[in-house]
PDB file of C-alpha atoms in Angstrom:
ATOM      1  CA  MET A   2      13.311  96.639  48.302  1.00 48.00           C
ATOM      2  CA  GLN A   3      16.624  98.508  48.614  1.00 55.00           C
ATOM      3  CA  ASP A   4      16.719 102.289  48.156  1.00 58.00           C
ATOM      4  CA  ASP A   5      18.746 101.882  44.978  1.00 66.00           C
ATOM      5  CA  ASP A   6      15.830  99.968  43.486  1.00 77.00           C
ATOM      6  CA  LYS A   7      13.242 102.610  44.398  1.00 88.00           C
ATOM      7  CA  LEU A   8      12.233 105.605  42.330  1.00 94.00           C
ATOM      8  CA  THR A   9      13.016 109.200  43.197  1.00 95.00           C
ATOM      9  CA  VAL A  10      10.082 111.589  43.376  1.00 96.00           C
ATOM     10  CA  ARG A  11      11.053 113.055  40.032  1.00 95.00           C
ATOM     11  CA  GLN A  12      11.315 109.649  38.384  1.00 96.00           C
ATOM     12  CA  PHE A  13       7.899 108.661  39.724  1.00 96.00           C
ATOM     13  CA  LEU A  14       6.285 111.895  38.552  1.00 97.00           C
ATOM     14  CA  ASP A  15       7.899 111.528  35.129  1.00 97.00           C
ATOM     15  CA  LEU A  16       6.537 108.003  34.877  1.00 96.00           C
ATOM     16  CA  LEU A  17       3.025 109.213  35.678  1.00 96.00           C
ATOM     17  CA  GLU A  18       3.300 112.129  33.250  1.00 96.00           C
ATOM     18  CA  ARG A  19       4.195 109.706  30.476  1.00 96.00           C
ATOM     19  CA  SER A  20       1.127 107.596  31.255  1.00 95.00           C
ATOM     20  CA  PRO A  21      -1.900 109.923  31.032  1.00 93.00           C
ATOM     21  CA  GLN A  22      -4.098 107.112  29.675  1.00 96.00           C
ATOM     22  CA  MET A  23      -3.278 104.745  32.546  1.00 97.00           C
ATOM     23  CA  GLU A  24      -6.320 102.765  33.685  1.00 98.00           C
ATOM     24  CA  ASP A  25      -4.778 100.363  36.218  1.00 98.00           C
ATOM     25  CA  LEU A  26      -2.113 101.130  38.836  1.00 97.00           C
ATOM     26  CA  ALA A  27      -0.560  98.966  41.545  1.00 96.00           C
ATOM     27  CA  LEU A  28       1.735 100.467  44.189  1.00 95.00           C
ATOM     28  CA  ALA A  29       3.627  98.279  46.620  1.00 90.00           C
ATOM     29  CA  GLN A  30       6.446  98.239  49.163  1.00 79.00           C
ATOM     30  CA  ASP A  31       7.431 101.887  49.228  1.00 77.00           C
ATOM     31  CA  VAL A  32       8.024 102.192  45.497  1.00 91.00           C
ATOM     32  CA  VAL A  33       9.236 105.795  45.929  1.00 94.00           C
ATOM     33  CA  ARG A  34      12.213 106.633  48.153  1.00 94.00           C
ATOM     34  CA  VAL A  35      10.971 107.762  51.540  1.00 93.00           C
ATOM     35  CA  ASP A  36      13.812 110.185  52.241  1.00 94.00           C
ATOM     36  CA  ASP A  37      13.290 111.834  48.861  1.00 95.00           C
ATOM     37  CA  MET A  38       9.570 112.331  49.523  1.00 95.00           C
ATOM     38  CA  LEU A  39      10.217 113.766  52.985  1.00 95.00           C
ATOM     39  CA  ILE A  40      12.645 116.291  51.527  1.00 95.00           C
ATOM     40  CA  ALA A  41      10.322 117.154  48.633  1.00 94.00           C
ATOM     41  CA  PHE A  42       7.296 117.801  50.865  1.00 94.00           C
ATOM     42  CA  SER A  43       9.306 119.718  53.449  1.00 93.00           C
ATOM     43  CA  GLN A  44       9.838 122.536  50.943  1.00 87.00           C
ATOM     44  CA  VAL A  45       6.512 124.353  51.296  1.00 78.00           C
ATOM     45  CA  ASP A  46       7.001 126.648  48.298  1.00 82.00           C
ATOM     46  CA  LYS A  47       8.302 123.843  46.100  1.00 85.00           C
ATOM     47  CA  GLU A  48       6.102 120.894  47.013  1.00 90.00           C
ATOM     48  CA  PRO A  49       5.625 118.510  44.086  1.00 94.00           C
ATOM     49  CA  GLN A  50       2.268 118.908  42.369  1.00 93.00           C
ATOM     50  CA  PRO A  51       0.203 115.747  41.918  1.00 96.00           C
ATOM     51  CA  ILE A  52      -0.125 114.277  38.462  1.00 97.00           C
ATOM     52  CA  SER A  53      -3.728 113.892  37.368  1.00 97.00           C
ATOM     53  CA  LEU A  54      -4.703 110.481  36.016  1.00 97.00           C
ATOM     54  CA  PRO A  55      -8.255 111.025  34.724  1.00 97.00           C
ATOM     55  CA  HIS A  56      -8.448 107.590  33.087  1.00 98.00           C
ATOM     56  CA  LEU A  57      -7.362 105.627  36.149  1.00 98.00           C
ATOM     57  CA  ARG A  58     -10.128 103.189  37.063  1.00 98.00           C
ATOM     58  CA  ASN A  59      -8.436 100.509  39.202  1.00 98.00           C
ATOM     59  CA  LEU A  60      -5.993 101.194  42.048  1.00 98.00           C
ATOM     60  CA  ARG A  61      -4.252  98.572  44.175  1.00 97.00           C
ATOM     61  CA  LEU A  62      -2.153  99.442  47.239  1.00 97.00           C
ATOM     62  CA  PHE A  63      -0.396  96.702  49.165  1.00 94.00           C
ATOM     63  CA  ASP A  64       2.454  95.772  51.513  1.00 94.00           C
ATOM     64  CA  TYR A  65       3.102  99.272  52.841  1.00 95.00           C
ATOM     65  CA  HIS A  66       4.579  99.373  56.341  1.00 93.00           C
ATOM     66  CA  SER A  67       3.871 103.004  57.220  1.00 94.00           C
ATOM     67  CA  PRO A  68       0.818 105.209  56.630  1.00 95.00           C
ATOM     68  CA  ILE A  69       3.101 108.236  56.358  1.00 94.00           C
ATOM     69  CA  THR A  70       4.963 106.704  53.438  1.00 94.00           C
ATOM     70  CA  LEU A  71       1.761 105.639  51.724  1.00 96.00           C
ATOM     71  CA  ASN A  72       0.158 109.049  52.191  1.00 96.00           C
ATOM     72  CA  LEU A  73       3.172 110.855  50.756  1.00 95.00           C
ATOM     73  CA  THR A  74       3.063 108.570  47.730  1.00 96.00           C
ATOM     74  CA  LEU A  75      -0.644 109.190  47.190  1.00 96.00           C
ATOM     75  CA  ARG A  76      -0.051 112.946  47.370  1.00 96.00           C
ATOM     76  CA  LEU A  77       1.922 112.599  44.139  1.00 96.00           C
ATOM     77  CA  LEU A  78      -1.134 111.645  42.097  1.00 96.00           C
ATOM     78  CA  HIS A  79      -4.763 112.608  41.591  1.00 97.00           C
ATOM     79  CA  ALA A  80      -7.374 110.045  40.543  1.00 97.00           C
ATOM     80  CA  PRO A  81     -10.703 111.838  40.042  1.00 97.00           C
ATOM     81  CA  ASN A  82     -12.474 108.956  38.297  1.00 98.00           C
ATOM     82  CA  VAL A  83     -11.213 105.878  40.138  1.00 98.00           C
ATOM     83  CA  GLU A  84     -13.883 103.141  40.277  1.00 98.00           C
ATOM     84  CA  GLU A  85     -12.241 100.267  42.166  1.00 98.00           C
ATOM     85  CA  ILE A  86      -9.713 100.292  45.028  1.00 98.00           C
ATOM     86  CA  LEU A  87      -8.027  97.328  46.684  1.00 98.00           C
ATOM     87  CA  LEU A  88      -5.998  97.789  49.889  1.00 97.00           C
ATOM     88  CA  THR A  89      -3.999  94.754  51.034  1.00 95.00           C
ATOM     89  CA  ASN A  90      -1.571  94.064  53.891  1.00 94.00           C
ATOM     90  CA  LEU A  91      -1.662  97.495  55.482  1.00 94.00           C
ATOM     91  CA  ASP A  92      -1.464  96.443  59.122  1.00 92.00           C
ATOM     92  CA  THR A  93       2.152  95.745  60.180  1.00 91.00           C
ATOM     93  CA  ASP A  94       5.664  97.094  59.890  1.00 90.00           C
ATOM     94  CA  GLU A  95       8.581  95.163  58.419  1.00 90.00           C
ATOM     95  CA  ASP A  96       8.969  93.242  61.695  1.00 91.00           C
ATOM     96  CA  LEU A  97       5.261  92.335  61.715  1.00 89.00           C
ATOM     97  CA  ASN A  98       4.486  94.682  64.590  1.00 91.00           C
ATOM     98  CA  PRO A  99       0.937  96.106  64.426  1.00 91.00           C
ATOM     99  CA  VAL A 100       0.559  99.420  62.606  1.00 93.00           C
ATOM    100  CA  ASP A 101      -2.601 101.512  62.474  1.00 94.00           C
ATOM    101  CA  PHE A 102      -3.330 103.005  59.038  1.00 96.00           C
ATOM    102  CA  SER A 103      -6.037 105.407  60.231  1.00 96.00           C
ATOM    103  CA  GLU A 104      -3.939 108.296  58.909  1.00 97.00           C
ATOM    104  CA  THR A 105      -4.369 106.960  55.392  1.00 97.00           C
ATOM    105  CA  PHE A 106      -8.147 106.857  55.753  1.00 98.00           C
ATOM    106  CA  GLU A 107      -8.066 110.400  57.138  1.00 97.00           C
ATOM    107  CA  PHE A 108      -6.032 111.504  54.135  1.00 97.00           C
ATOM    108  CA  LEU A 109      -8.381 109.833  51.669  1.00 98.00           C
ATOM    109  CA  GLY A 110     -11.351 111.335  53.503  1.00 97.00           C
ATOM    110  CA  GLU A 111     -10.030 114.835  52.837  1.00 97.00           C
ATOM    111  CA  GLY A 112     -10.913 114.369  49.163  1.00 96.00           C
ATOM    112  CA  GLY A 113      -7.665 115.708  47.709  1.00 94.00           C
ATOM    113  CA  PHE A 114      -6.604 112.427  46.173  1.00 97.00           C
ATOM    114  CA  SER A 115     -10.092 111.864  44.749  1.00 97.00           C
ATOM    115  CA  SER A 116     -13.659 112.908  45.401  1.00 97.00           C
ATOM    116  CA  PHE A 117     -14.553 109.206  44.973  1.00 98.00           C
ATOM    117  CA  SER A 118     -17.715 110.256  43.168  1.00 97.00           C
ATOM    118  CA  HIS A 119     -17.235 107.307  40.782  1.00 98.00           C
ATOM    119  CA  LEU A 120     -15.993 104.682  43.252  1.00 98.00           C
ATOM    120  CA  LYS A 121     -18.080 101.512  42.988  1.00 98.00           C
ATOM    121  CA  ALA A 122     -15.943  98.893  44.764  1.00 98.00           C
ATOM    122  CA  LEU A 123     -13.678  99.015  47.823  1.00 98.00           C
ATOM    123  CA  GLU A 124     -11.855  95.960  49.169  1.00 97.00           C
ATOM    124  CA  LEU A 125      -9.877  95.902  52.430  1.00 97.00           C
ATOM    125  CA  ARG A 126      -7.757  92.802  53.061  1.00 94.00           C
ATOM    126  CA  ARG A 127      -5.703  92.706  56.241  1.00 93.00           C
ATOM    127  CA  VAL A 128      -6.021  96.432  56.725  1.00 95.00           C
ATOM    128  CA  SER A 129      -5.931  98.149  60.120  1.00 94.00           C
ATOM    129  CA  CYS A 130      -7.985 101.286  60.785  1.00 95.00           C
ATOM    130  CA  ASP A 131      -8.561 101.804  64.509  1.00 93.00           C
ATOM    131  CA  SER A 132     -10.203 105.213  64.141  1.00 95.00           C
ATOM    132  CA  LYS A 133     -13.930 105.105  63.429  1.00 95.00           C
ATOM    133  CA  GLU A 134     -13.818 108.830  62.668  1.00 97.00           C
ATOM    134  CA  ALA A 135     -11.162 108.285  59.997  1.00 97.00           C
ATOM    135  CA  TRP A 136     -13.245 105.514  58.418  1.00 97.00           C
ATOM    136  CA  LYS A 137     -16.337 107.731  58.625  1.00 97.00           C
ATOM    137  CA  SER A 138     -14.570 110.628  56.900  1.00 97.00           C
ATOM    138  CA  LEU A 139     -13.903 108.408  53.893  1.00 98.00           C
ATOM    139  CA  SER A 140     -17.304 106.677  53.984  1.00 98.00           C
ATOM    140  CA  LYS A 141     -19.061 110.040  53.705  1.00 97.00           C
ATOM    141  CA  LEU A 142     -17.578 110.401  50.216  1.00 98.00           C
ATOM    142  CA  LEU A 143     -18.609 106.942  48.991  1.00 98.00           C
ATOM    143  CA  THR A 144     -22.056 107.848  47.741  1.00 97.00           C
ATOM    144  CA  LYS A 145     -21.851 105.537  44.709  1.00 97.00           C
ATOM    145  CA  LEU A 146     -20.191 102.558  46.419  1.00 98.00           C
ATOM    146  CA  GLN A 147     -21.954  99.304  45.488  1.00 98.00           C
ATOM    147  CA  PHE A 148     -19.502  96.669  46.762  1.00 98.00           C
ATOM    148  CA  LEU A 149     -17.581  96.662  50.055  1.00 98.00           C
ATOM    149  CA  SER A 150     -15.332  93.808  51.181  1.00 97.00           C
ATOM    150  CA  LEU A 151     -13.842  93.560  54.692  1.00 95.00           C
ATOM    151  CA  THR A 152     -11.437  90.615  54.921  1.00 92.00           C
ATOM    152  CA  TYR A 153      -9.705  90.139  58.286  1.00 89.00           C
ATOM    153  CA  VAL A 154      -9.494  93.863  58.930  1.00 92.00           C
ATOM    154  CA  GLY A 155      -7.883  95.074  62.133  1.00 84.00           C
ATOM    155  CA  ASN A 156      -4.945  93.814  64.156  1.00 67.00           C
ATOM    156  CA  ARG A 157      -4.164  90.269  63.032  1.00 61.00           C
ATOM    157  CA  LEU A 158      -2.410  89.587  66.351  1.00 60.00           C
ATOM    158  CA  HIS A 159      -5.753  89.860  68.147  1.00 57.00           C
ATOM    159  CA  GLY A 160      -7.032  86.781  66.321  1.00 57.00           C
ATOM    160  CA  PRO A 161     -10.753  85.963  66.692  1.00 58.00           C
ATOM    161  CA  ASP A 162     -11.149  88.516  69.501  1.00 62.00           C
ATOM    162  CA  ASP A 163     -10.589  91.434  67.154  1.00 69.00           C
ATOM    163  CA  ASP A 164     -13.827  93.334  66.528  1.00 84.00           C
ATOM    164  CA  SER A 165     -12.546  95.759  63.899  1.00 90.00           C
ATOM    165  CA  CYS A 166     -14.969  94.472  61.274  1.00 92.00           C
ATOM    166  CA  SER A 167     -17.882  95.105  63.628  1.00 92.00           C
ATOM    167  CA  GLU A 168     -16.574  98.606  64.388  1.00 94.00           C
ATOM    168  CA  LEU A 169     -16.258  99.531  60.715  1.00 95.00           C
ATOM    169  CA  LEU A 170     -19.732  98.205  59.944  1.00 96.00           C
ATOM    170  CA  SER A 171     -21.202 100.183  62.870  1.00 95.00           C
ATOM    171  CA  VAL A 172     -20.126 103.424  61.195  1.00 96.00           C
ATOM    172  CA  LEU A 173     -22.341 102.569  58.220  1.00 96.00           C
ATOM    173  CA  LEU A 174     -25.460 101.991  60.335  1.00 95.00           C
ATOM    174  CA  PRO A 175     -28.356 104.422  59.868  1.00 92.00           C
ATOM    175  CA  GLU A 176     -29.047 106.582  62.890  1.00 80.00           C
ATOM    176  CA  GLU A 177     -31.944 105.454  65.046  1.00 70.00           C
ATOM    177  CA  PRO A 178     -34.737 108.078  64.972  1.00 61.00           C
ATOM    178  CA  SER A 179     -36.105 109.448  68.226  1.00 56.00           C
ATOM    179  CA  PRO A 180     -39.496 108.059  69.301  1.00 59.00           C
ATOM    180  CA  LEU A 181     -40.754 111.650  69.246  1.00 56.00           C
ATOM    181  CA  SER A 182     -39.551 112.303  65.692  1.00 54.00           C
ATOM    182  CA  SER A 183     -42.001 113.354  62.998  1.00 55.00           C
ATOM    183  CA  PRO A 184     -42.290 111.187  59.832  1.00 57.00           C
ATOM    184  CA  ASP A 185     -40.063 113.636  57.935  1.00 53.00           C
ATOM    185  CA  GLU A 186     -37.451 113.605  60.698  1.00 50.00           C
ATOM    186  CA  THR A 187     -37.572 109.810  60.865  1.00 47.00           C
ATOM    187  CA  LEU A 188     -36.919 109.598  57.120  1.00 48.00           C
ATOM    188  CA  SER A 189     -34.014 112.034  57.430  1.00 48.00           C
ATOM    189  CA  THR A 190     -32.296 110.183  60.281  1.00 46.00           C
ATOM    190  CA  SER A 191     -32.746 106.795  58.576  1.00 59.00           C
ATOM    191  CA  LYS A 192     -30.230 107.763  55.915  1.00 83.00           C
ATOM    192  CA  ALA A 193     -26.971 105.825  56.015  1.00 92.00           C
ATOM    193  CA  LEU A 194     -23.465 106.299  54.669  1.00 96.00           C
ATOM    194  CA  CYS A 195     -22.698 104.401  51.447  1.00 97.00           C
ATOM    195  CA  PRO A 196     -26.410 104.507  50.499  1.00 95.00           C
ATOM    196  CA  ALA A 197     -25.907 102.655  47.185  1.00 96.00           C
ATOM    197  CA  LEU A 198     -24.337  99.567  48.817  1.00 97.00           C
ATOM    198  CA  LYS A 199     -25.640  96.373  47.191  1.00 97.00           C
ATOM    199  CA  GLU A 200     -23.074  93.702  48.063  1.00 97.00           C
ATOM    200  CA  LEU A 201     -20.995  93.086  51.180  1.00 97.00           C
ATOM    201  CA  GLY A 202     -18.050  90.702  51.447  1.00 95.00           C
ATOM    202  CA  VAL A 203     -16.938  89.645  54.942  1.00 94.00           C
ATOM    203  CA  SER A 204     -14.353  87.377  56.536  1.00 90.00           C
ATOM    204  CA  GLY A 205     -13.607  87.335  60.254  1.00 86.00           C
ATOM    205  CA  CYS A 206     -16.676  89.346  61.266  1.00 90.00           C
ATOM    206  CA  HIS A 207     -18.736  88.526  64.370  1.00 89.00           C
ATOM    207  CA  ASP A 208     -22.175  87.100  63.551  1.00 92.00           C
ATOM    208  CA  ASP A 209     -24.168  89.364  65.874  1.00 92.00           C
ATOM    209  CA  ALA A 210     -22.668  92.553  64.473  1.00 93.00           C
ATOM    210  CA  LEU A 211     -23.207  91.402  60.898  1.00 94.00           C
ATOM    211  CA  VAL A 212     -26.859  90.474  61.460  1.00 95.00           C
ATOM    212  CA  GLU A 213     -27.525  93.772  63.264  1.00 94.00           C
ATOM    213  CA  PHE A 214     -25.900  95.663  60.397  1.00 95.00           C
ATOM    214  CA  LEU A 215     -28.010  93.899  57.776  1.00 95.00           C
ATOM    215  CA  LYS A 216     -31.249  94.301  59.728  1.00 95.00           C
ATOM    216  CA  ARG A 217     -30.870  98.022  60.244  1.00 95.00           C
ATOM    217  CA  ARG A 218     -29.613  98.706  56.737  1.00 94.00           C
ATOM    218  CA  SER A 219     -32.464  96.695  55.221  1.00 92.00           C
ATOM    219  CA  LYS A 220     -35.022  98.466  57.398  1.00 91.00           C
ATOM    220  CA  SER A 221     -33.764 101.840  56.173  1.00 90.00           C
ATOM    221  CA  GLY A 222     -33.840 100.686  52.538  1.00 90.00           C
ATOM    222  CA  HIS A 223     -30.075 100.801  51.984  1.00 91.00           C
ATOM    223  CA  GLY A 224     -29.332  97.092  51.564  1.00 85.00           C
ATOM    224  CA  PRO A 225     -27.091  95.261  50.918  1.00 95.00           C
ATOM    225  CA  THR A 226     -29.053  92.471  49.260  1.00 95.00           C
ATOM    226  CA  LEU A 227     -26.120  90.065  48.784  1.00 96.00           C
ATOM    227  CA  VAL A 228     -23.452  88.934  51.262  1.00 96.00           C
ATOM    228  CA  THR A 229     -20.354  87.004  50.223  1.00 94.00           C
ATOM    229  CA  PHE A 230     -18.695  85.066  53.037  1.00 93.00           C
ATOM    230  CA  GLY A 231     -15.013  84.162  52.947  1.00 88.00           C
ATOM    231  CA  GLY A 232     -13.094  81.802  55.214  1.00 76.00           C
ATOM    232  CA  ASN A 233     -13.301  78.028  55.533  1.00 70.00           C
ATOM    233  CA  LYS A 234     -16.314  77.742  57.821  1.00 74.00           C
ATOM    234  CA  GLY A 235     -19.016  79.597  55.981  1.00 80.00           C
ATOM    235  CA  PRO A 236     -21.932  81.341  57.725  1.00 89.00           C
ATOM    236  CA  SER A 237     -23.553  79.646  60.713  1.00 90.00           C
ATOM    237  CA  ASN A 238     -27.044  78.208  60.445  1.00 92.00           C
ATOM    238  CA  ASP A 239     -28.340  81.008  62.671  1.00 93.00           C
ATOM    239  CA  VAL A 240     -26.950  83.636  60.303  1.00 93.00           C
ATOM    240  CA  VAL A 241     -28.345  81.812  57.268  1.00 93.00           C
ATOM    241  CA  GLY A 242     -31.755  81.815  58.933  1.00 95.00           C
ATOM    242  CA  GLU A 243     -31.599  85.546  59.647  1.00 94.00           C
ATOM    243  CA  LEU A 244     -30.566  86.273  56.068  1.00 94.00           C
ATOM    244  CA  ALA A 245     -33.537  84.292  54.782  1.00 94.00           C
ATOM    245  CA  LYS A 246     -35.921  86.313  56.972  1.00 94.00           C
ATOM    246  CA  MET A 247     -34.555  89.535  55.502  1.00 94.00           C
ATOM    247  CA  GLY A 248     -34.535  88.262  51.932  1.00 93.00           C
ATOM    248  CA  VAL A 249     -30.769  88.750  51.719  1.00 94.00           C
ATOM    249  CA  LYS A 250     -28.989  86.311  49.428  1.00 95.00           C
ATOM    250  CA  PHE A 251     -25.548  84.926  50.249  1.00 94.00           C
ATOM    251  CA  THR A 252     -22.635  83.104  48.674  1.00 93.00           C
ATOM    252  CA  TRP A 253     -19.695  81.391  50.316  1.00 89.00           C
ATOM    253  CA  SER A 254     -16.211  81.557  48.818  1.00 82.00           C
ATOM    254  CA  TYR A 255     -14.236  78.760  50.486  1.00 71.00           C
ATOM    255  CA  ASP A 256     -10.701  79.830  51.405  1.00 64.00           C
ATOM    256  CA  THR A 257      -8.226  77.195  52.594  1.00 54.00           C
ATOM    257  CA  ASN A 258      -5.789  79.959  53.603  1.00 51.00           C
ATOM    258  CA  SER A 259      -8.208  81.749  55.899  1.00 56.00           C
ATOM    259  CA  GLU A 260      -7.655  82.456  59.592  1.00 56.00           C
ATOM    260  CA  ASP A 261     -10.942  80.867  60.684  1.00 55.00           C
ATOM    261  CA  GLY A 262      -9.422  77.553  61.663  1.00 46.00           C
ATOM    262  CA  GLY A 263     -11.330  74.298  61.700  1.00 41.00           C
ATOM    263  CA  GLU A 264     -12.819  72.308  58.880  1.00 42.00           C
ATOM    264  CA  ALA A 265     -15.312  73.395  56.300  1.00 43.00           C
ATOM    265  CA  ASP A 266     -18.963  73.143  57.336  1.00 43.00           C
ATOM    266  CA  ASP A 267     -20.810  70.217  55.817  1.00 41.00           C
ATOM    267  CA  ASP A 268     -24.359  71.347  56.619  1.00 41.00           C
ATOM    268  CA  LEU A 269     -24.617  74.259  54.182  1.00 41.00           C
TER     269      LEU A 269
END
């Protein structure tokens, strides 16, 4: 998108002000001029104030090439009641070089854009967040989250060796209580982030990390009770067996455009 086709900060704010009842918003490819945002936010006493969108329920962010640009854009709006967020293709620059979007997760974790007290669904598709602390800062706010989807998160150039999905899931594990802990202390330490999680969607996640995640979450009483697998291979027989032992149901959404490689499994 050329600069002439992008909105100025003022034009973007005017558009939001004229849409107070907006329920669905999609932002893509640096919709607001970067140079204009940098100038606007460099004037401390005259920084643009975010426009509140109290009716916004669904937010989609995709194809951004810089976390700085995305964060500046998000600072222009406030979404206190957002219920569903989809982040897609936030992992490379325009030349397809890897880009870490941890700064965006840090920004969201500050709570200024939203408290996320109503967020029920979060989907990450081809999103890179290398900082576990940044992911944790956001996860702490997701007390009502029921559905989480992690689809080929991390650095796509790493291929099957990337363990970003495992790293993000590890943040949501309940802490292991000390053998010397009292019953009350054990109950306290068994609490996990995203305690309301009911459904998990995964693609490109290592089996061992996924099974460990489900076992420890189930043991602490925080689910999830349903796992949706993407990709074109489906879950392995070993994983299916472990799910059955835990009473966790699963579905498989076959994806011919996945990065799994190989043919679809015939024994499921």
